Coordinates of C-alpha atoms in Angstrom, one line a residue:
M26 CA 0.0 0.0 0.0
N27 CA 1.2 3.5 -0.8
L28 CA 1.1 6.5 1.6
T29 CA -2.3 7.7 0.2
E30 CA -4.0 4.4 0.9
W31 CA -2.6 4.3 4.4
S32 CA -3.8 7.9 5.0
W33 CA -7.3 7.0 3.9
L34 CA -7.3 3.9 6.0
F35 CA -6.3 5.7 9.2
L36 CA -8.8 8.5 8.5
A37 CA -11.6 5.9 8.1
L38 CA -10.5 4.2 11.3
Y39 CA -10.3 7.5 13.2
I40 CA -13.8 8.5 12.0
A41 CA -15.2 5.1 13.0
L42 CA -13.6 5.4 16.4
M43 CA -15.0 8.9 17.0
V44 CA -18.5 7.9 15.9
G45 CA -18.3 4.8 18.2
I46 CA -17.3 6.9 21.2
G47 CA -20.1 9.4 20.4
F48 CA -22.7 6.7 20.4
Y49 CA -21.3 5.2 23.6
A50 CA -21.3 8.6 25.3
Q51 CA -24.8 9.4 24.0
R52 CA -26.3 6.6 26.0
K53 CA -24.7 7.8 29.2
I54 CA -25.9 11.4 28.9
K55 CA -29.5 11.9 30.2
H56 CA -29.7 15.6 30.9
A57 CA -27.9 18.8 29.8
D58 CA -26.1 18.9 33.2
D59 CA -24.5 15.5 32.5
F60 CA -22.9 17.0 29.4
A61 CA -22.1 20.5 30.7
T62 CA -20.8 19.8 34.2
A63 CA -20.3 16.0 34.2
R64 CA -23.0 15.7 36.9
G65 CA -20.8 17.7 39.3
A66 CA -18.0 15.1 39.1
Y67 CA -15.4 17.7 38.5
G68 CA -14.7 20.5 40.9
P69 CA -15.2 24.2 40.1
F70 CA -11.4 24.6 39.4
F71 CA -11.4 22.1 36.6
L72 CA -14.6 23.4 35.1
A73 CA -13.3 26.9 35.1
L74 CA -10.1 25.7 33.4
A75 CA -12.1 24.0 30.7
F76 CA -14.2 27.1 30.2
A77 CA -11.0 29.3 29.9
A78 CA -9.4 26.8 27.5
S79 CA -12.4 26.9 25.2
T80 CA -12.6 30.6 25.2
A81 CA -8.8 31.1 24.7
S82 CA -8.8 28.6 21.8
G83 CA -11.5 30.4 19.9
A84 CA -10.2 33.9 20.6
T85 CA -6.6 33.1 19.5
F86 CA -7.6 31.1 16.4
L87 CA -10.1 33.7 15.1
G88 CA -9.6 36.9 16.9
S89 CA -5.8 37.5 17.0
P90 CA -5.2 37.3 13.2
A91 CA -8.2 39.6 12.5
L92 CA -7.0 42.2 15.0
S93 CA -3.5 42.1 13.7
Y94 CA -4.6 42.6 10.2
E95 CA -6.7 45.6 11.1
W96 CA -4.6 47.3 13.8
G97 CA -1.1 46.0 13.1
L98 CA 1.4 45.8 16.0
A99 CA -1.0 47.7 18.3
A100 CA -3.2 44.5 18.4
N101 CA -0.4 42.7 20.3
W102 CA -1.4 44.5 23.5
G103 CA -4.4 42.3 23.7
N104 CA -2.2 39.3 23.6
F105 CA -0.3 40.5 26.7
L106 CA -3.5 41.5 28.6
Y107 CA -5.6 38.5 27.7
P108 CA -4.0 36.1 30.3
I109 CA -4.9 38.6 33.1
G110 CA -8.5 38.5 31.9
V111 CA -8.5 34.7 31.8
Y112 CA -7.2 34.4 35.3
V113 CA -9.8 36.9 36.6
G114 CA -12.5 35.0 34.7
I115 CA -11.4 31.7 36.2
L116 CA -11.7 33.1 39.7
I117 CA -15.1 34.5 39.0
S118 CA -16.3 31.2 37.3
M119 CA -15.0 29.2 40.3
R120 CA -17.0 31.4 42.6
L121 CA -20.2 31.1 40.5
I122 CA -19.9 27.3 40.0
A123 CA -19.3 26.7 43.7
T124 CA -22.5 28.4 44.7

């Protein structure tokens, strides 16, 4: 088999595995709380970190290039200040989830 055939094979196996995991997990989830907070199995610290990671991923992937294109080097100030906002957001989220 050449490299292209191996690539298609591994892609098909990966998709099959992801669909299988999805069907398995679908049977375990009964309510929205099961999906969003894992039925409270994780503490507020880990949920806040997951929230911060999701937000940071989207902001850096979409927002940073757009701001840099429009504003140039001045847009880099947001990259330096963003971690401060994330840490403050984590602290606020931990407080809200704990109550």
